Amino acid sequence: MDSFGIPQPHRKRRRKSPVSTKPYVFRPLLEDIALAEEGSTTDVYITCVELWDVNLYIGTSAAEILHYVALPPDPNDTVTDSSYIFASRLQPTFNRSSAGYSSPGVQQILVLPKVTKACVLCNGTLTFYSLPELSPAFHNTTVTGCSWIGGENMNTSDEQDEDGQTVMICIKSRIRLVRIGVQPQKIRDIEYPSGLAVARRDNFACVADAQAYALLDVENQQKISLFPISSLDENAAGGQVEDISTVRELSRPSSGIGEPRGHGRSTSLGTFVTGIGRRSPQSRSQDRSGRDTPESGFRAASPLRPSDRPRSGSATGDSNGRPSSPKPLPPAPTIPQQAVLASPSKFSSRLTPHICSPTPNEFLLTTGTSPEEPGVGMFVNLDGDVVRGTIQFDRYPISILVDVGEQSATAPAAAAQPGGYVLASILQPRDGGDREVIEVQDISSESHSEYLDIPFPFEEDNTGSTKLTTGKAKLRNILSYTLAPFHEVGDRLNKVRLDMPRNPTVGEADVKSTPPTVDTEWEAKRNQEEQAFGHRLGMQSSRILLWSGSSIWWLVRNPLVLRLDGRIDMITNPMSKVNEDREELIRILTSIRDYEANTETEFLSLEYIRQKSSLILFADALSREPGESGSGELKVEDLVNSGLDPRILLSLVPLLREEVVEGSNGIWVHAGLTATIDQYANLPFTTSEDELRRKPSRHIEWMNLVKRYLMAWRQRKGFGSIADEVEVFQTTDAALLHLLLHQDSQHSFKSGVPSASRSELYALVDNGVDCFERAITLLENYRRLYVLSRLYQNRKMAGKVLATWQRIIEGEQDAGNELRDGENEVRKYLAKIRDISLIQQYGTWLARRNPGLGVQVFTDDSSRVKFTPQEVVELLKDKAPKAVKVYLEHLVFGKKNSRYANNLITYYLDSVLQVLGSSEEARSVLAQSYESYRALQPPKPTYRQFIIDNAVPETWWQDRLRLLELLGGSHGADFSYDLGHILRRIEPFEQDLVPESIILDGRQGRHQQALRLLTHGLGDYHTAVNYCLMGGASIFHPISGSLTPSEASIKEDQAVLFGYLLTEFLRIEDVSNRLERTSELLERFGSWYDAGDVLDMIPESWSVELLSGFLIGAFRRLVHDKDEAMVVKALSGAENLQVAAAWVEKCSRTGPQVEESQLI
């Protein structure tokens, strides 16, 4: 206050205080206001406050109104709040003669923004003023004997009432509805005397006098008496429906009321006060009779108009308007028994009625026994029924309001707040006296009460001792909203770049990931944007004012993030790893799991709390000893749903810390998390990688937690809401791969049983990873080459796959030993790809290692790439010469392609002749085979079958068998080969290669020489007979199937061959063998021989018995031939007679024909 007694502007600086977990916090509006004029000794205090736009109106106990005007702060100043300067001091008009010594001063200031009017109730007198300067309105109209002004329709916005604003004025004998506009206009009177409080929803108003509450239908003029304010009031009773309509009209009086003050206003509004009288004791008795609530709401004695019909029930009343079937009210609120016993029946102090309306269908009323005893809040609906549960107050409230976070047309977007609270100012016993506090209770749950200490200054009494100030604290919802800045919100929610923690046990040279180089200009700009964004997030709206003594405070909802963050800070102990009370953190996470955010600030606040709680619980999981568990366990879904960047959690694990990819812009997190991250990053429980390898069993639990977490995070790929998606999933994939490799490396690969993590490892690489280059490095470091090949397969890198398999097959270490039958896997993989160069490269490589498998690469019918035989032959000759023969065998024997038979014969000859020329042992083996076969007694197999059954396990022996098959004509008579070239090559080994010589002699037509070798060289008589039957075509015909007609020789050629064979059989050295073989030949194949010729060739010393079979057959053939000749002759004679008879008959029919000769 300056020298002229004018208060100076109040500048408020932002105060720093510890973070509160209470639901509300105090923000000073004006403190230590000079309420009294300079030199006044009267103890003046604030009685009411209203704020409209930039105008602050303060009513005092000295019957004055102080008018302050707000000055906005500098837009660039984020520290200083709005300041208020003193504008004027007003002394409202009131009836001094009736005020007396108990004058309360200014009782109410009701601002009507639409009509720019204000109604001021001061010492029982109602006056009207124009806004904003509070100049007299309506010709200094006053209303005396007024106890309450208000009752605006809480369900109607300003825009819906175009003619003005309707208020309810409580005067001595009734309540009057008045529409305030250009002029005040009476609507109707309601018979209800001495009203002290009113709250209205549409046509229904809840009112109270000094004794009880009632529910009024202001349209239909009906009332339901509810329950008393004091449960000790024996005269108050409710539950009866009454008709309270009146027909009295108002008239203007001829004289004013009281003397003017201040601006000198002295005119009264007679329209408001005419016809007001007191109700008789009889009517008052009827108002309070009974506690039964009617079955239906408000009823009238006469039929109702459509708009006046009852809302519920259909019962009709009697002629006096009383209900025919009343229903009882809910039981009265429970009052402590000791309070009832201690209170006298005639209580000395009346309880102040309190009425609030939390919802459009409910009213909250208070009741109790005395101001020193507990109070009860009861919810009543529009039918007069008690609903919900009751609210218990420690003491009967001094004032009360409900903050449901409603949003009006003028409220800012930040005003929409979920949930609701009941706030009551009460006196709470403290050491040295009572202290006024604000009791806060959640309206939607039965949670415990929380208490807010009003920030009173301490004062000293006359004895010098300190006492607590109790200055009649009051609460009120005002018209205008304020936006209170909470810079602490921005300090937590805005983003900052995180300096990633480094492993303190690892030197800088060992750190594989280096911090990125961030553009400092870009980072500075981003920080400025984040600070501005955080400042906007910290704006919290409120329209609740609290005043007491000479100070006024805003009562602002404490932002959700500050409340929950304060709780988290209280249950975590920074001096140890993690506080053991993890259950409270789990409860915090559970409480917000289904919380629906309505604003951006709430969304980010919930995100921040989830992230911080998850971070602490994750650190707790890392710190636990093996087998340690608690009643509260961290769930993987909580970790994932928290939205915390997984790189932050992984930075706490030394094993996985090096996998973190920061990106070019670094990692940005909520600023409030940085201290928590730093706190847990370098604590002792962050075990080093070496210890993980030494004691793997100690860390199984948290490893499995991290594994499940990373797997769950990978399922979020493709979500557009993930910041730094590339770096995040590179990190998660690398960390998961590293963790799985570490777990699988602890399993013994020698057991042959795959570990549980093996399938997870395969699934990871088969589905692809974003950290491709890092994955290669990890797999190489862990020597998991087969897994590396699977990674390449996912990327369709066939060359890398084959190169990796080649490394494994050629002996490079594969720790998992997972590639079984690697060469066959290479063959099958080559059949699936289309890259010709890779097929040629690795097909020939495989052919060099395993010619049989290598050739299958080029011969597989299911292969996607086809090669011509000529291309394959040339390729194999150049890259894998040993596989050429195998491929030719496939063509000649498998595909029956005789075009390459000569080439194959050449390879077989090279193989056989090379061995025979260099190995005496091989030649001895051949000679031994001939001797062994000749020594066999008939019946015996053919020589070919003999050498197959007694094959030598040598390549050249198998090649010789195939050579004999080719030379012997296995591919048909049309197959030909270079006979001269073969003869020249085998000529030096003619004595060793007897079967080959026989075949070649037959090819040259030297059948007698071939039969001589078969008979005497091999002793293979069966093959010799077949040779004759086949006309010398082949002695190695196909095993299955019969000869085609083109392969059979004519009988004459066979006879010649059998003649040669008989000659050779007669030359067999062993006599018994000679006789046996010759007699058998003649007996079986005698039809090819002439008996005379045979008898000439047979020695005379042979007995007839040896030739009996042949001779009998010969004689039978002779007789058969004779008989056949006779039959033929007879048939020919008969045929001749038939021809002659036909001739004669034809001549007879024709007759003679004379031909004359022409003479020349």
Short mmCIF file of N, CA and C in Angstrom, two decimals, residues 983-1069:
data_model
loop_
_atom_site.label_atom_id
_atom_site.label_comp_id
_atom_site.label_asym_id
_atom_site.label_seq_id
_atom_site.Cartn_x
_atom_site.Cartn_y
_atom_site.Cartn_z
N LEU A 983 40.49 -102.54 -80.84
CA LEU A 983 41.38 -103.69 -81.08
C LEU A 983 42.84 -103.30 -80.90
N ARG A 984 43.15 -102.13 -81.40
CA ARG A 984 44.53 -101.69 -81.28
C ARG A 984 44.92 -101.47 -79.82
N ARG A 985 44.00 -100.99 -79.04
CA ARG A 985 44.32 -100.70 -77.65
C ARG A 985 44.43 -101.96 -76.80
N ILE A 986 43.59 -102.95 -77.08
CA ILE A 986 43.62 -104.14 -76.23
C ILE A 986 44.56 -105.22 -76.76
N GLU A 987 45.15 -104.97 -77.93
CA GLU A 987 46.02 -106.01 -78.50
C GLU A 987 47.14 -106.41 -77.56
N PRO A 988 47.76 -105.48 -76.85
CA PRO A 988 48.83 -105.92 -75.93
C PRO A 988 48.30 -106.77 -74.76
N PHE A 989 47.02 -106.70 -74.50
CA PHE A 989 46.45 -107.41 -73.34
C PHE A 989 45.43 -108.45 -73.81
N GLU A 990 45.68 -109.01 -75.01
CA GLU A 990 44.70 -109.95 -75.58
C GLU A 990 44.56 -111.20 -74.73
N GLN A 991 45.65 -111.65 -74.13
CA GLN A 991 45.59 -112.84 -73.29
C GLN A 991 44.90 -112.57 -71.95
N ASP A 992 44.90 -111.30 -71.54
CA ASP A 992 44.26 -110.95 -70.27
C ASP A 992 42.78 -110.61 -70.44
N LEU A 993 42.43 -110.11 -71.57
CA LEU A 993 41.06 -109.65 -71.80
C LEU A 993 40.38 -110.60 -72.77
N VAL A 994 40.17 -111.81 -72.33
CA VAL A 994 39.58 -112.86 -73.19
C VAL A 994 38.14 -112.51 -73.56
N PRO A 995 37.26 -112.17 -72.62
CA PRO A 995 35.89 -111.86 -73.02
C PRO A 995 35.82 -110.71 -74.02
N GLU A 996 36.67 -109.70 -73.80
CA GLU A 996 36.67 -108.59 -74.72
C GLU A 996 37.08 -109.04 -76.12
N SER A 997 38.07 -109.96 -76.21
CA SER A 997 38.52 -110.47 -77.52
C SER A 997 37.42 -111.26 -78.20
N ILE A 998 36.69 -112.03 -77.40
CA ILE A 998 35.60 -112.80 -77.97
C ILE A 998 34.56 -111.88 -78.61
N ILE A 999 34.21 -110.82 -77.87
CA ILE A 999 33.18 -109.90 -78.38
C ILE A 999 33.67 -109.24 -79.65
N LEU A 1000 34.91 -108.81 -79.65
CA LEU A 1000 35.44 -108.13 -80.82
C LEU A 1000 35.57 -109.08 -82.02
N ASP A 1001 35.94 -110.35 -81.78
CA ASP A 1001 35.98 -111.32 -82.88
C ASP A 1001 34.60 -111.51 -83.48
N GLY A 1002 33.61 -111.58 -82.59
CA GLY A 1002 32.25 -111.71 -83.13
C GLY A 1002 31.84 -110.51 -83.94
N ARG A 1003 32.28 -109.29 -83.51
CA ARG A 1003 31.96 -108.10 -84.26
C ARG A 1003 32.63 -108.10 -85.64
N GLN A 1004 33.80 -108.79 -85.74
CA GLN A 1004 34.53 -108.84 -87.01
C GLN A 1004 34.07 -110.00 -87.90
N GLY A 1005 33.17 -110.86 -87.38
CA GLY A 1005 32.73 -112.03 -88.15
C GLY A 1005 33.62 -113.24 -87.98
N ARG A 1006 34.53 -113.11 -87.08
CA ARG A 1006 35.43 -114.25 -86.83
C ARG A 1006 34.78 -115.12 -85.77
N HIS A 1007 33.67 -115.75 -86.20
CA HIS A 1007 32.87 -116.51 -85.25
C HIS A 1007 33.58 -117.77 -84.78
N GLN A 1008 34.30 -118.40 -85.67
CA GLN A 1008 35.00 -119.65 -85.29
C GLN A 1008 36.05 -119.35 -84.22
N GLN A 1009 36.76 -118.19 -84.37
CA GLN A 1009 37.75 -117.82 -83.39
C GLN A 1009 37.09 -117.46 -82.06
N ALA A 1010 35.94 -116.78 -82.15
CA ALA A 1010 35.23 -116.41 -80.94
C ALA A 1010 34.74 -117.66 -80.20
N LEU A 1011 34.23 -118.65 -80.97
CA LEU A 1011 33.74 -119.87 -80.32
C LEU A 1011 34.90 -120.68 -79.76
N ARG A 1012 36.02 -120.59 -80.40
CA ARG A 1012 37.19 -121.31 -79.88
C ARG A 1012 37.60 -120.73 -78.52
N LEU A 1013 37.61 -119.35 -78.41
CA LEU A 1013 37.96 -118.73 -77.14
C LEU A 1013 36.93 -119.02 -76.06
N LEU A 1014 35.68 -119.03 -76.44
CA LEU A 1014 34.63 -119.33 -75.45
C LEU A 1014 34.76 -120.76 -74.96
N THR A 1015 35.11 -121.66 -75.86
CA THR A 1015 35.16 -123.08 -75.48
C THR A 1015 36.44 -123.43 -74.75
N HIS A 1016 37.54 -123.00 -75.28
CA HIS A 1016 38.83 -123.40 -74.73
C HIS A 1016 39.45 -122.33 -73.83
N GLY A 1017 39.23 -121.06 -74.17
CA GLY A 1017 39.85 -120.00 -73.38
C GLY A 1017 39.11 -119.78 -72.06
N LEU A 1018 37.78 -119.80 -72.11
CA LEU A 1018 36.99 -119.55 -70.90
C LEU A 1018 36.33 -120.80 -70.37
N GLY A 1019 35.95 -121.68 -71.28
CA GLY A 1019 35.18 -122.85 -70.85
C GLY A 1019 33.74 -122.47 -70.54
N ASP A 1020 33.27 -121.41 -71.17
CA ASP A 1020 31.90 -120.94 -70.94
C ASP A 1020 31.03 -121.51 -72.06
N TYR A 1021 30.56 -122.76 -71.85
CA TYR A 1021 29.82 -123.47 -72.90
C TYR A 1021 28.42 -122.88 -73.08
N HIS A 1022 27.86 -122.42 -72.04
CA HIS A 1022 26.52 -121.86 -72.13
C HIS A 1022 26.53 -120.59 -72.99
N THR A 1023 27.54 -119.75 -72.75
CA THR A 1023 27.64 -118.52 -73.54
C THR A 1023 27.93 -118.86 -75.00
N ALA A 1024 28.70 -119.94 -75.23
CA ALA A 1024 28.99 -120.36 -76.61
C ALA A 1024 27.70 -120.76 -77.33
N VAL A 1025 26.84 -121.50 -76.66
CA VAL A 1025 25.56 -121.88 -77.27
C VAL A 1025 24.74 -120.63 -77.58
N ASN A 1026 24.69 -119.69 -76.62
CA ASN A 1026 23.95 -118.44 -76.87
C ASN A 1026 24.54 -117.66 -78.03
N TYR A 1027 25.82 -117.71 -78.15
CA TYR A 1027 26.47 -117.03 -79.26
C TYR A 1027 25.96 -117.57 -80.59
N CYS A 1028 25.83 -118.91 -80.67
CA CYS A 1028 25.32 -119.50 -81.91
C CYS A 1028 23.86 -119.14 -82.14
N LEU A 1029 23.10 -119.18 -81.07
CA LEU A 1029 21.68 -118.87 -81.24
C LEU A 1029 21.47 -117.42 -81.69
N MET A 1030 22.32 -116.52 -81.22
CA MET A 1030 22.17 -115.11 -81.56
C MET A 1030 22.94 -114.72 -82.81
N GLY A 1031 23.48 -115.70 -83.48
CA GLY A 1031 24.17 -115.42 -84.73
C GLY A 1031 25.42 -114.65 -84.56
N GLY A 1032 26.01 -114.74 -83.36
CA GLY A 1032 27.25 -114.03 -83.10
C GLY A 1032 27.06 -112.56 -82.80
N ALA A 1033 25.79 -112.14 -82.53
CA ALA A 1033 25.54 -110.72 -82.29
C ALA A 1033 26.14 -110.25 -80.98
N SER A 1034 25.94 -110.97 -79.90
CA SER A 1034 26.46 -110.55 -78.60
C SER A 1034 26.43 -111.73 -77.66
N ILE A 1035 27.31 -111.70 -76.75
CA ILE A 1035 27.27 -112.72 -75.71
C ILE A 1035 26.81 -112.12 -74.39
N PHE A 1036 26.63 -110.78 -74.31
CA PHE A 1036 26.14 -110.10 -73.10
C PHE A 1036 24.87 -109.32 -73.45
N HIS A 1037 23.82 -110.04 -73.65
CA HIS A 1037 22.55 -109.42 -73.96
C HIS A 1037 21.90 -108.93 -72.66
N PRO A 1038 20.88 -108.07 -72.77
CA PRO A 1038 20.21 -107.59 -71.56
C PRO A 1038 19.69 -108.72 -70.71
N ILE A 1039 19.75 -108.52 -69.39
CA ILE A 1039 19.35 -109.57 -68.46
C ILE A 1039 17.86 -109.85 -68.59
N SER A 1040 17.05 -108.82 -68.71
CA SER A 1040 15.62 -109.00 -68.81
C SER A 1040 15.16 -108.66 -70.21
N GLY A 1041 14.06 -109.26 -70.62
CA GLY A 1041 13.51 -109.02 -71.95
C GLY A 1041 13.98 -110.06 -72.94
N SER A 1042 13.32 -110.13 -74.03
CA SER A 1042 13.65 -111.12 -75.08
C SER A 1042 14.23 -110.43 -76.28
N LEU A 1043 14.82 -111.22 -77.16
CA LEU A 1043 15.42 -110.68 -78.36
C LEU A 1043 14.36 -110.19 -79.33
N THR A 1044 14.61 -109.09 -79.94
CA THR A 1044 13.71 -108.59 -80.96
C THR A 1044 13.95 -109.35 -82.26
N PRO A 1045 12.97 -109.38 -83.13
CA PRO A 1045 13.16 -110.11 -84.40
C PRO A 1045 14.34 -109.63 -85.19
N SER A 1046 14.67 -108.40 -85.11
CA SER A 1046 15.80 -107.88 -85.87
C SER A 1046 17.12 -108.41 -85.36
N GLU A 1047 17.14 -108.87 -84.12
CA GLU A 1047 18.38 -109.37 -83.54
C GLU A 1047 18.58 -110.86 -83.79
N ALA A 1048 17.57 -111.54 -84.25
CA ALA A 1048 17.70 -112.99 -84.51
C ALA A 1048 18.37 -113.25 -85.87
N SER A 1049 19.13 -114.27 -85.91
CA SER A 1049 19.82 -114.64 -87.17
C SER A 1049 18.99 -115.69 -87.91
N ILE A 1050 19.25 -115.78 -89.13
CA ILE A 1050 18.56 -116.82 -89.92
C ILE A 1050 19.09 -118.18 -89.54
N LYS A 1051 18.30 -119.22 -89.81
CA LYS A 1051 18.65 -120.58 -89.37
C LYS A 1051 19.93 -121.10 -90.01
N GLU A 1052 20.14 -120.65 -91.24
CA GLU A 1052 21.36 -121.10 -91.91
C GLU A 1052 22.61 -120.62 -91.19
N ASP A 1053 22.59 -119.34 -90.77
CA ASP A 1053 23.75 -118.82 -90.05
C ASP A 1053 23.93 -119.54 -88.71
N GLN A 1054 22.81 -119.82 -88.09
CA GLN A 1054 22.91 -120.54 -86.83
C GLN A 1054 23.48 -121.94 -87.05
N ALA A 1055 23.08 -122.60 -88.14
CA ALA A 1055 23.59 -123.95 -88.42
C ALA A 1055 25.09 -123.93 -88.61
N VAL A 1056 25.56 -122.87 -89.29
CA VAL A 1056 27.00 -122.76 -89.51
C VAL A 1056 27.73 -122.60 -88.19
N LEU A 1057 27.16 -121.72 -87.34
CA LEU A 1057 27.79 -121.48 -86.05
C LEU A 1057 27.76 -122.72 -85.19
N PHE A 1058 26.63 -123.44 -85.22
CA PHE A 1058 26.59 -124.67 -84.44
C PHE A 1058 27.58 -125.71 -84.97
N GLY A 1059 27.82 -125.65 -86.30
CA GLY A 1059 28.83 -126.56 -86.85
C GLY A 1059 30.20 -126.24 -86.30
N TYR A 1060 30.52 -124.92 -86.21
CA TYR A 1060 31.79 -124.52 -85.62
C TYR A 1060 31.86 -124.94 -84.15
N LEU A 1061 30.74 -124.79 -83.48
CA LEU A 1061 30.75 -125.13 -82.06
C LEU A 1061 30.95 -126.62 -81.86
N LEU A 1062 30.33 -127.45 -82.72
CA LEU A 1062 30.52 -128.90 -82.59
C LEU A 1062 31.97 -129.27 -82.80
N THR A 1063 32.57 -128.59 -83.75
CA THR A 1063 33.98 -128.87 -84.02
C THR A 1063 34.82 -128.56 -82.80
N GLU A 1064 34.51 -127.41 -82.13
CA GLU A 1064 35.29 -127.02 -80.96
C GLU A 1064 35.01 -127.93 -79.78
N PHE A 1065 33.76 -128.39 -79.67
CA PHE A 1065 33.46 -129.31 -78.56
C PHE A 1065 34.20 -130.63 -78.72
N LEU A 1066 34.36 -131.07 -79.96
CA LEU A 1066 35.07 -132.33 -80.20
C LEU A 1066 36.55 -132.20 -79.93
N ARG A 1067 37.03 -130.96 -79.72
CA ARG A 1067 38.45 -130.73 -79.45
C ARG A 1067 38.72 -130.47 -77.97
N ILE A 1068 37.69 -130.58 -77.13
CA ILE A 1068 37.91 -130.37 -75.70
C ILE A 1068 38.86 -131.44 -75.20
N GLU A 1069 39.84 -130.99 -74.43
CA GLU A 1069 40.88 -131.90 -73.98
C GLU A 1069 40.36 -132.94 -73.02
#
